Amino acid sequence: MSAGVPQRPPGCSSQTLQKSFPILRWLPHYSLPCLKLDLIAGLTVGLTVVPQALAYADVAGLPAQYGLYSSFMGCFVYCLMGTSKDVTLGPTAIMSLLVSFYTFGDPALAVLMTFLSGCIQLAMGLLCLGFLLDFISYPVIKGFTLAVSLTIGFSQIKNLLGLHNIPQQFFLQVYDTFRRIGETRAGDATLGVLSIVALLVLKLMKSHIPKIHRGMPLWLRLCYLTVWLTATARNALLVIAAGLIAYSFQVMGSQPFILTGKTAEGLPPFRLPPFSNGTVPFMSMVQDMGAGLGVIPFMGLLESIAIAKAFASQNNYRIDPNQELLALGITNILGSFVSSYPVTGSFGRTAVNAQTGVCTPAGGLFTGALVLLSLAYLTPLFFYIPKATLAAVIICAVAPMFDTKVFRTLWKVKKLDLLPFFATFLLCFWEVQYGILAGVIVSGILLLYPVARPQIKVYDQENLVVQPLSGLSFPATEYIRDRLYEVALAASPPRSVVLDCSHLNTIDYTVVAGLNDLQQEFQRKGVSLSFSDLQDPVFRVLLAAKFTGPGSFRIQGEARGKEDQQEADSSSHSSLLPAVNNSPEILAE
Amino acid sequence: MSAGVPQRPPGCSSQTLQKSFPILRWLPHYSLPCLKLDLIAGLTVGLTVVPQALAYADVAGLPAQYGLYSSFMGCFVYCLMGTSKDVTLGPTAIMSLLVSFYTFGDPALAVLMTFLSGCIQLAMGLLCLGFLLDFISYPVIKGFTLAVSLTIGFSQIKNLLGLHNIPQQFFLQVYDTFRRIGETRAGDATLGVLSIVALLVLKLMKSHIPKIHRGMPLWLRLCYLTVWLTATARNALLVIAAGLIAYSFQVMGSQPFILTGKTAEGLPPFRLPPFSNGTVPFMSMVQDMGAGLGVIPFMGLLESIAIAKAFASQNNYRIDPNQELLALGITNILGSFVSSYPVTGSFGRTAVNAQTGVCTPAGGLFTGALVLLSLAYLTPLFFYIPKATLAAVIICAVAPMFDTKVFRTLWKVKKLDLLPFFATFLLCFWEVQYGILAGVIVSGILLLYPVARPQIKVYDQENLVVQPLSGLSFPATEYIRDRLYEVALAASPPRSVVLDCSHLNTIDYTVVAGLNDLQQEFQRKGVSLSFSDLQDPVFRVLLAAKFTGPGSFRIQGEARGKEDQQEADSSSHSSLLPAVNNSPEILAE
C-alpha cells in the first residue's frame, strides 16, 4: 500500500512476551537515577491519589474506603503491562459519576461492574476492537466532558455548603440546591470556600515558579523547592490540615463540619467479586446495570487511551492502544477481587506523574505502596476529614475539564461539528448513554450524508461533464442516477454526459448496476453516458460488468482536456466493449 | 451546486393538488383509445390477481378470501394517487410470507398490521424518509429475494404433494417434507405437476408468438391472438379447469384432490381495523408483531418503489418516490378497513399490465371491479379449487425470482459484495429481519471501512508526499496520524511530509485537531508537515484552525509538479500563517 513503512517482523515467542509485558523491555536497562525519579514521582502521585480517592468515592455514591480500594491495583498491573511511562490508572471523576449512575451506590453492584467491565475490555483488546474508538469524534468527546464536569462539579456544591438530602438527578439537584441555599451551614461553607482558595493559590504559585538552575543561591532553590513540593502535594496537605482542624474541634466538643465519618479499617479482603447479592441473583444484577455495561467499559477505554496518546505525543514516544486495552481490562478484573470500582486513566494524576519527571511505569509501584500503607494504617484518621474539603478537591480537579473554548473553536473552524457537540452535551444531562449515543448518531449522519449525497460539479463542454467530488458508494446510487438524468435531459435536445471519475478509487456493484440501468435509459433517449479519468480498480469493475454501448470509456483527460494526473498508478483507459446486455434485475415477484 | 438543472417552481395550491393526486394531470387528456387499452389491461391483470390472491392467502397463513380482500383497494387508491401507469398494488409472495412470519395466521393481527404499516409508510412519505431505502444495497435486495423465493417455493411443495401438518419453519419444513415424501397423495401430485407443466408450456408459447401485423392472414392473426389470450390468462384458465375437474369428481362422489374448501362468501365488511382481539389488548397485539412492524412497511416500500422505478425506466417516464410512498401508505390504511393484509407493488402483475399496453392508472379500476365481482358472486365456487393447482400458480410466479445469475455476476464484478449477499441470503432462512439487518450491517461495514482506513499512496520526492485516495473524516484521524508518523520516521533522519489533499473536498474538526497535534509532534522531531492541493472548503477550515508552523501550505501542484487541475473552482493556496498555538485538548480529568 505504501513505500518506506517498516514492517514488524513476524512475532517470535520472546517478542510476543515482550509485547504482552512491556516491563521486559525496560527492566533490563533500569538504573539508579531512574529509580530516584520514579520514587519521587510515585510518591507525589500517591499524595494526590489518596485524597482524590476518598473524594471520588463520594461521587460514585460509595463509602470512602472504596476509593482507596480502587487506587492500587492499577499501579501494579500497569507497571507490568503498560506501554506508557506516564499513565496512572485509578478512580477518576467521570468514571465515579458513571458508576453512581449505573450501580446506585450499591458496592456489590459496583464491584461486579468492575469485573464485567474488565472482561469486556479484555475481550475487546484480544479481538483488536480498539478501532471502534475511532467512531467517537472529537465534538462528542468534548460535549461529554463538558457535561460531565459540570455535573460532577455541581454535585459537590451540596457538600461544600453542608446541605443534606439533595437528589441525585442533575436538574432536581440544581433546583433543590438553589431552593435550599438558605440552609447552608456556615462552618462547611467557610471551610469549603477557603479550601478552594487555598488550592487555587497553590496551583497558581506552582505555575509561576521559575525553572530552578545551579546558578541560583541555595536558599532560593530551597525556597522554590518547598513551594513546589507544597503545591504539588496540595491536596494531601489541605486534607491533613482540614482533618487536624476538625479533630481539634472534636476534642473541644463542638463540630462545625460534616465529617467523612466511620470507614472500614484496614486492607480490603481478597475474594471473588460478588456474583450474587444476598437474594438478588446474577442475571438480575446484570439487568440492573443495563446500559452501564456498555458505557462504562467503553468510556474507560476512551479516557485511558486518549490520555496515553496525549502524553505519548507530548513526551515523544508511541503507545500500543491494544496493549493498553489489555492492561486496563486486567486491572479491572483483578481489581474486582479487592473490591475496586471501575478505574481508568486519570488525566490529572498522569499530568502530575509526567511533570514530576517519571522515568518508567515503575513509579506506579510507589504510588500503590503508599495507597496500601494509607489503607493499613490511616483509615481510622479518615473519620475526621471534612466533606467540604473533599468537595473542594473534586471541584478543583474537574474545573480544568470545563473548557468552553471548544465552543468558540468549533464555531470558527467547522460549524457543522457543533451539532454532535450539542447533541452530546445536552443529552448527557438527561442520561449519559443517551448523550453519547446521540453524539455518535449525529456524527454518523454527518459522516454518511456526503456518502449518500455526494457533491457534484457540472462542466458544460463539448459534452456535459459531471464530476462527483468524492467517491460513489451504494447509498448514492439513486441520487447520482437522478442527477445525471436531470442534467442530460434539462437541455433540449437531450445531451450526452461524461462521468468524470477522477475522485473515485472504488465502486460497488449497486452503483455499477444503477449506472448500467441509466446507460440503457440514455440509449433509449438517443444520448450516451460514458466515463473518463478512471482509476484502475474502478475501470476493472466496470469492465467486468460488461458495460454496454459503444464508447463507454473516454481516454483519460479527454473530457476536460487536462493532463494525465495519475501517471504513477493508473494508465489511460479507452476501449470499445461489445454490447452485451447484462442489465441487473431488481426485486422481482 | 451545479449548472443546467431545472428547479421546480415553488408550489402553488393547484400544483400541490396535482402532485398529491396525479390523476388530475392525466384525466383531462383521457381518451377513448386509452380507455380501450386500459380496459383490456385491467381485465387481464384481474384474471391474474384472482387466482394469485387465493394462493398467496395460503402463503400468508390466512383463509383464501383474505387474498381477494387485499386485492382491490390498491387498484382504486393507486388510480387516484399513483405516479406510474404500470404499477399494480396488491398481495405479493414476499409480503404474504412476511405476514405469515409476523402474524401467525391470525387475521385480526394481519389486518391491524396493515393499518399500522400504512400509518408508518404514510409518515415516512410525509417526512420524506424515502431516502432510507438508499441504504439497502443491491446485494442485500438480491440475497433477500433469493432466500424468500426459495422459502415460498418450497412452502408450496407440501400442497403440491398433498402432505398434511408440515411445520412452518424452513429447515423443519425441508426435513419433514423429505422425511414424509412417501405419504404423497397421487391425485394431488399428478394435478400439481400437470399444472406446472401447463403453466410453463403456456408461458413458453407466449414468448414465442411472433409480432402480429396486418400482412398476416386473418386466421393466423386470430390463432395467435387466441394463444396470446390463453397464455396471458393462464392462471385463471388453469384454476377454472382444475376447479371443473374437482367438481366433476365431487359430483361422482370421490375426491382425489385436497380442495380450498369453504371460504367466507360475499364482500368484506367495511369496519375499523381490530384494535383489540377479543381479550388481547392493543399493546399486546403490537408486541406480538415485534420486528414485523419495521420489516413489513419497509419491505413494502422497497418492493413497491423498486418496481415502479424499473418500469418507469423501461417505459421512459419518471416516478415520484415520495408520492409512491403516500399512495402505498393510504392503500394500506384504507385496506385495513376492508380486512386486507399488507400489500405492495407486484412485479409479476405489473409486468402483465405493462405488456398488455396499459395507458394510465385507470386500468386498476377494471382490475378492482373484477376482484369485487368475484368476491360478490364467485366465492361459493372457490370451494372446488384444488390446493395443488394454487401451489403450481405460486411456484411458477416465484420461479423467476430465483435468479442465481446474480452470484456469478457479483463474483465477476465485485467479490466483496458477495459478503452482504450471503449474510442476507443465509440469515433470511433463520429470520427475515435478521437477514436484512445482517446485510445492512455488513454493507455498512464495507461502506465505513474505507472511511476509517482510507487508501494512501506515498510518493518519494524532494519531500515525502502522502496522498489519501479518498476523503478524510473523523474515523480516519488516528489511522492517518499513525501512517504519517510512520512514513516520516521510517527514514533516518526523519523526513518532512507533504499531505496531498487533492481528493479531499471536506474535512471535519476531529481530523483538523489530529493533524494539528501531529504537526506539533513533527516539530518536536525537527521535521515539518505541510499541505498541498487544497480545495477551497478544506483550505478555509485549516485556515480557521490557525494551523501552526511556517509553510504549512504549499503552492498547489508544487508537491508533485503537476498542473493546476481545478482552475474552475479552487485557486492555489499558499500562505505563511503565524504560529498560534491552538492545540486542541483531549478528554481531561
XYZ file of N, CA, C and O in Angstrom, chain A residues 347-447:
404
model
N -6.395 11.822 33.998
C -5.642 12.884 33.333
C -4.817 13.693 34.327
O -3.634 13.921 34.130
N -5.460 14.090 35.433
C -4.798 14.959 36.400
C -3.563 14.294 36.979
O -2.466 14.882 36.998
N -3.692 13.068 37.451
C -2.559 12.410 38.102
C -1.491 12.003 37.088
O -0.295 11.984 37.408
N -1.930 11.678 35.833
C -0.934 11.392 34.810
C -0.099 12.632 34.532
O 1.124 12.546 34.350
N -0.759 13.787 34.557
C -0.022 15.038 34.347
C 0.967 15.264 35.482
O 2.128 15.639 35.250
N 0.538 15.033 36.720
C 1.434 15.163 37.862
C 2.633 14.230 37.690
O 3.797 14.620 37.875
N 2.355 13.008 37.313
C 3.394 11.998 37.102
C 4.414 12.475 36.073
O 5.627 12.418 36.308
N 3.909 12.967 34.937
C 4.796 13.405 33.862
C 5.619 14.608 34.312
O 6.833 14.668 34.078
N 4.958 15.580 34.974
C 5.660 16.793 35.377
C 6.743 16.509 36.417
O 7.766 17.180 36.463
N 6.491 15.516 37.276
C 7.478 15.205 38.313
C 8.656 14.453 37.706
O 9.624 14.157 38.414
N 8.548 14.097 36.423
C 9.686 13.504 35.736
C 9.798 12.002 35.872
O 10.894 11.458 35.972
N 8.659 11.318 35.869
C 8.697 9.864 35.976
C 9.480 9.278 34.806
O 9.499 9.847 33.713
N 10.132 8.153 35.053
C 11.072 7.612 34.076
C 10.552 6.328 33.447
O 10.755 6.082 32.261
N 9.895 5.507 34.245
C 9.312 4.243 33.759
C 7.996 4.005 34.513
O 7.715 4.694 35.502
N 7.218 3.015 34.091
C 5.991 2.719 34.834
C 6.259 2.234 36.256
O 5.317 2.057 37.033
N 7.524 2.036 36.632
C 7.828 1.576 37.989
C 7.370 2.572 39.042
O 7.162 2.206 40.214
N 7.204 3.855 38.641
C 6.699 4.848 39.580
C 5.410 4.389 40.236
O 5.160 4.658 41.419
N 4.601 3.663 39.486
C 3.312 3.175 39.989
C 3.463 2.316 41.228
O 2.595 2.309 42.111
N 4.591 1.563 41.315
C 4.798 0.703 42.484
C 4.766 1.516 43.765
O 4.179 1.104 44.779
N 5.396 2.705 43.724
C 5.468 3.523 44.940
C 4.114 4.149 45.246
O 3.723 4.260 46.403
N 3.407 4.546 44.185
C 2.053 5.045 44.388
C 1.200 3.984 45.061
O 0.523 4.228 46.076
N 1.250 2.781 44.486
C 0.437 1.683 45.015
C 0.799 1.384 46.457
O -0.085 1.169 47.299
N 2.102 1.376 46.744
C 2.536 1.081 48.115
C 2.001 2.127 49.087
O 1.522 1.795 50.184
N 2.051 3.405 48.679
C 1.562 4.473 49.536
C 0.067 4.304 49.827
O -0.390 4.481 50.961
N -0.693 3.920 48.799
C -2.137 3.705 48.987
C -2.366 2.561 49.966
O -3.187 2.663 50.894
N -1.611 1.463 49.782
C -1.774 0.312 50.671
C -1.430 0.686 52.112
O -2.126 0.290 53.066
N -0.337 1.476 52.275
C 0.043 1.908 53.628
C -1.060 2.761 54.251
O -1.410 2.589 55.428
N -1.644 3.682 53.450
C -2.731 4.506 53.981
C -3.880 3.631 54.447
O -4.481 3.857 55.503
N -4.199 2.629 53.601
C -5.316 1.757 53.958
C -5.013 1.001 55.256
O -5.880 0.852 56.126
N -3.751 0.553 55.358
C -3.410 -0.274 56.516
C -3.371 0.533 57.806
O -3.800 0.053 58.856
N -2.851 1.764 57.715
C -2.603 2.477 58.972
C -3.390 3.764 59.178
O -3.459 4.268 60.283
N -3.932 4.349 58.093
C -4.518 5.682 58.251
C -6.043 5.694 58.292
O -6.631 6.723 58.623
N -6.688 4.568 57.931
C -8.160 4.609 57.843
C -8.845 5.181 59.080
O -9.814 5.919 58.929
N -8.365 4.900 60.290
C -9.070 5.482 61.449
C -9.073 7.005 61.397
O -9.992 7.644 61.906
N -8.011 7.586 60.793
C -7.907 9.045 60.768
C -8.846 9.682 59.745
O -9.169 10.860 59.827
N -9.271 8.884 58.737
C -10.148 9.434 57.698
C -11.454 9.947 58.291
O -12.139 10.760 57.693
N -11.793 9.443 59.472
C -13.017 9.847 60.151
C -13.137 11.370 60.207
O -14.206 11.937 60.039
N -11.989 12.035 60.425
C -12.023 13.480 60.717
C -11.960 14.377 59.470
O -11.972 15.592 59.583
N -11.867 13.764 58.263
C -11.738 14.626 57.078
C -13.081 15.280 56.774
O -14.082 14.596 56.563
N -13.134 16.605 56.738
C -14.409 17.270 56.464
C -14.813 17.063 55.005
O -13.978 17.122 54.102
N -16.101 16.842 54.787
C -16.590 16.610 53.417
C -16.410 17.843 52.554
O -16.213 17.736 51.342
N -16.482 19.028 53.157
C -16.358 20.255 52.364
C -14.986 20.336 51.715
O -14.841 20.789 50.575
N -13.951 19.861 52.415
C -12.603 19.890 51.846
C -12.487 18.922 50.670
O -11.902 19.254 49.639
N -13.067 17.733 50.859
C -13.034 16.774 49.737
C -13.783 17.349 48.541
O -13.373 17.173 47.385
N -14.898 18.048 48.797
C -15.657 18.677 47.703
C -14.771 19.684 46.985
O -14.766 19.758 45.745
N -13.987 20.451 47.765
C -13.093 21.433 47.145
C -12.051 20.738 46.281
O -11.738 21.196 45.170
N -11.534 19.593 46.754
C -10.559 18.830 45.970
C -11.160 18.433 44.622
O -10.540 18.581 43.563
N -12.406 17.940 44.665
C -13.042 17.496 43.409
C -13.300 18.673 42.491
O -13.014 18.624 41.288
N -13.843 19.751 43.052
C -14.177 20.897 42.206
C -12.924 21.417 41.503
O -12.940 21.702 40.307
N -11.812 21.484 42.242
C -10.584 21.962 41.604
C -10.035 20.954 40.603
O -9.331 21.330 39.665
N -10.352 19.669 40.798
C -9.867 18.666 39.846
C -10.654 18.710 38.544
O -10.097 18.485 37.473
N -11.982 18.978 38.630
C -12.772 18.943 37.389
C -12.835 20.301 36.702
O -13.219 20.381 35.535
N -12.463 21.369 37.425
C -12.600 22.702 36.818
C -11.877 22.824 35.475
O -12.442 23.365 34.521
N -10.634 22.283 35.332
C -9.965 22.450 34.036
C -10.684 21.712 32.901
O -10.481 22.027 31.728
N -11.516 20.715 33.252
C -12.250 19.997 32.204
C -13.366 20.857 31.622
O -13.852 20.606 30.527
N -13.824 21.845 32.418
C -14.916 22.682 31.931
C -14.341 23.780 31.053
O -14.212 24.929 31.439
N -13.994 23.363 29.849
C -13.256 24.227 28.944
C -14.211 24.664 27.835
O -14.524 23.905 26.922
N -14.714 25.882 27.933
C -15.727 26.327 26.968
C -15.115 26.887 25.693
O -15.841 27.224 24.767
N -13.789 26.972 25.651
C -13.128 27.436 24.412
C -13.542 26.583 23.214
O -13.615 27.075 22.096
N -13.796 25.293 23.486
C -14.094 24.387 22.386
C -15.277 24.883 21.570
O -15.332 24.727 20.356
N -16.227 25.521 22.241
C -17.391 26.031 21.533
C -16.970 27.071 20.497
O -17.370 27.020 19.331
N -16.104 28.012 20.927
C -15.661 29.051 20.009
C -14.850 28.432 18.872
O -14.992 28.817 17.710
N -13.996 27.460 19.239
C -13.168 26.836 18.207
C -14.029 26.164 17.144
O -13.821 26.353 15.950
N -14.999 25.380 17.590
C -15.845 24.680 16.619
C -16.630 25.678 15.767
O -16.787 25.495 14.561
N -17.122 26.730 16.398
C -17.884 27.740 15.665
C -17.018 28.337 14.555
O -17.475 28.536 13.434
N -15.750 28.572 14.886
C -14.851 29.224 13.945
C -14.392 28.253 12.859
O -14.350 28.591 11.688
N -14.075 27.029 13.270
C -13.435 26.105 12.332
C -14.461 25.323 11.528
O -14.363 25.220 10.307
N -15.450 24.761 12.180
C -16.375 23.868 11.478
C -17.721 23.899 12.206
O -17.942 23.136 13.160
N -18.617 24.758 11.755
C -19.869 24.959 12.483
C -20.708 23.692 12.563
O -21.410 23.448 13.541
N -20.612 22.867 11.511
C -21.427 21.650 11.476
C -21.100 20.729 12.649
O -21.963 20.006 13.143
N -19.854 20.758 13.106
C -19.448 19.895 14.216
C -20.065 20.338 15.537
O -19.958 19.629 16.542
N -20.720 21.501 15.553
C -21.427 21.908 16.774
C -22.646 21.018 17.011
O -23.104 20.873 18.143
N -23.181 20.433 15.940
C -24.371 19.578 16.088
C -24.102 18.377 16.990
O -24.799 18.195 17.991
N -23.111 17.508 16.658
C -22.852 16.399 17.584
C -22.414 16.895 18.957
O -22.746 16.275 19.975
N -21.706 18.012 18.997
C -21.268 18.558 20.277
C -22.471 18.868 21.168
O -22.565 18.395 22.307
N -23.419 19.630 20.641
C -24.573 19.999 21.471
C -25.486 18.809 21.737
O -26.065 18.697 22.822
N -25.623 17.922 20.758
C -26.449 16.728 20.983
C -25.906 15.970 22.191
O -26.658 15.570 23.096
N -24.586 15.768 22.222
C -23.978 15.042 23.337
C -24.105 15.834 24.631
O -24.555 15.305 25.653
N -23.714 17.093 24.571
C -23.689 17.931 25.758
C -25.059 17.965 26.437
O -25.185 17.676 27.630
N -26.093 18.264 25.668
C -27.408 18.443 26.279
C -27.977 17.126 26.782
O -28.497 17.040 27.893
N -27.871 16.063 25.962
C -28.487 14.802 26.376
C -27.735 14.132 27.524
O -28.305 13.332 28.253
N -26.457 14.465 27.684
C -25.699 13.881 28.799
C -26.293 14.289 30.146
O -26.147 13.579 31.133
N -26.952 15.446 30.202
C -27.577 15.841 31.460
C -28.780 14.971 31.766
O -29.177 14.808 32.904
N -29.390 14.438 30.691
C -30.529 13.557 30.899
C -30.006 12.194 31.314
O -30.123 11.824 32.480
N -29.360 11.475 30.359
C -28.656 10.249 30.749
C -27.411 10.148 29.887
O -27.467 10.359 28.678
N -26.308 9.774 30.545
C -25.023 9.804 29.862
C -25.032 8.965 28.582
O -24.563 9.399 27.530
N -25.625 7.752 28.671
C -25.553 6.896 27.484
C -26.324 7.494 26.316
O -25.934 7.346 25.159
N -27.444 8.201 26.600
C -28.191 8.828 25.515
C -27.379 9.943 24.876
O -27.423 10.154 23.670
N -26.628 10.664 25.723
C -25.798 11.741 25.197
C -24.763 11.206 24.222
O -24.640 11.698 23.096
N -24.058 10.153 24.640
C -23.017 9.600 23.770
C -23.639 9.009 22.514
O -23.178 9.231 21.397
N -24.737 8.278 22.712
C -25.421 7.662 21.565
C -25.857 8.734 20.578
O -25.647 8.609 19.363
N -26.474 9.801 21.102
C -26.942 10.875 20.215
C -25.768 11.483 19.461
O -25.853 11.721 18.253
N -24.657 11.712 20.180
C -23.488 12.289 19.515
C -22.976 11.385 18.410
O -22.672 11.842 17.304
N -22.909 10.072 18.710
C -22.406 9.136 17.706
C -23.356 9.097 16.511
O -22.920 9.084 15.352
N -24.664 9.114 16.784
C -25.625 9.069 15.682
C -25.520 10.343 14.835
O -25.467 10.277 13.609
N -25.477 11.503 15.502
C -25.407 12.747 14.731
C -24.113 12.796 13.920
O -24.126 13.140 12.742
N -22.990 12.398 14.545
C -21.770 12.458 13.725
C -21.798 11.383 12.649
O -21.236 11.580 11.570
N -22.493 10.265 12.911
C -22.679 9.253 11.867
C -23.459 9.802 10.689
O -23.118 9.551 9.529
N -24.503 10.576 10.983
C -25.292 11.165 9.892
C -24.440 12.163 9.101
O -24.445 12.169 7.871
N -23.677 12.975 9.835
C -22.790 13.928 9.149
C -21.767 13.191 8.288
O -21.335 13.679 7.246
N -21.385 11.994 8.755
C -20.411 11.192 8.014
C -21.055 10.583 6.768
O -20.460 10.534 5.695
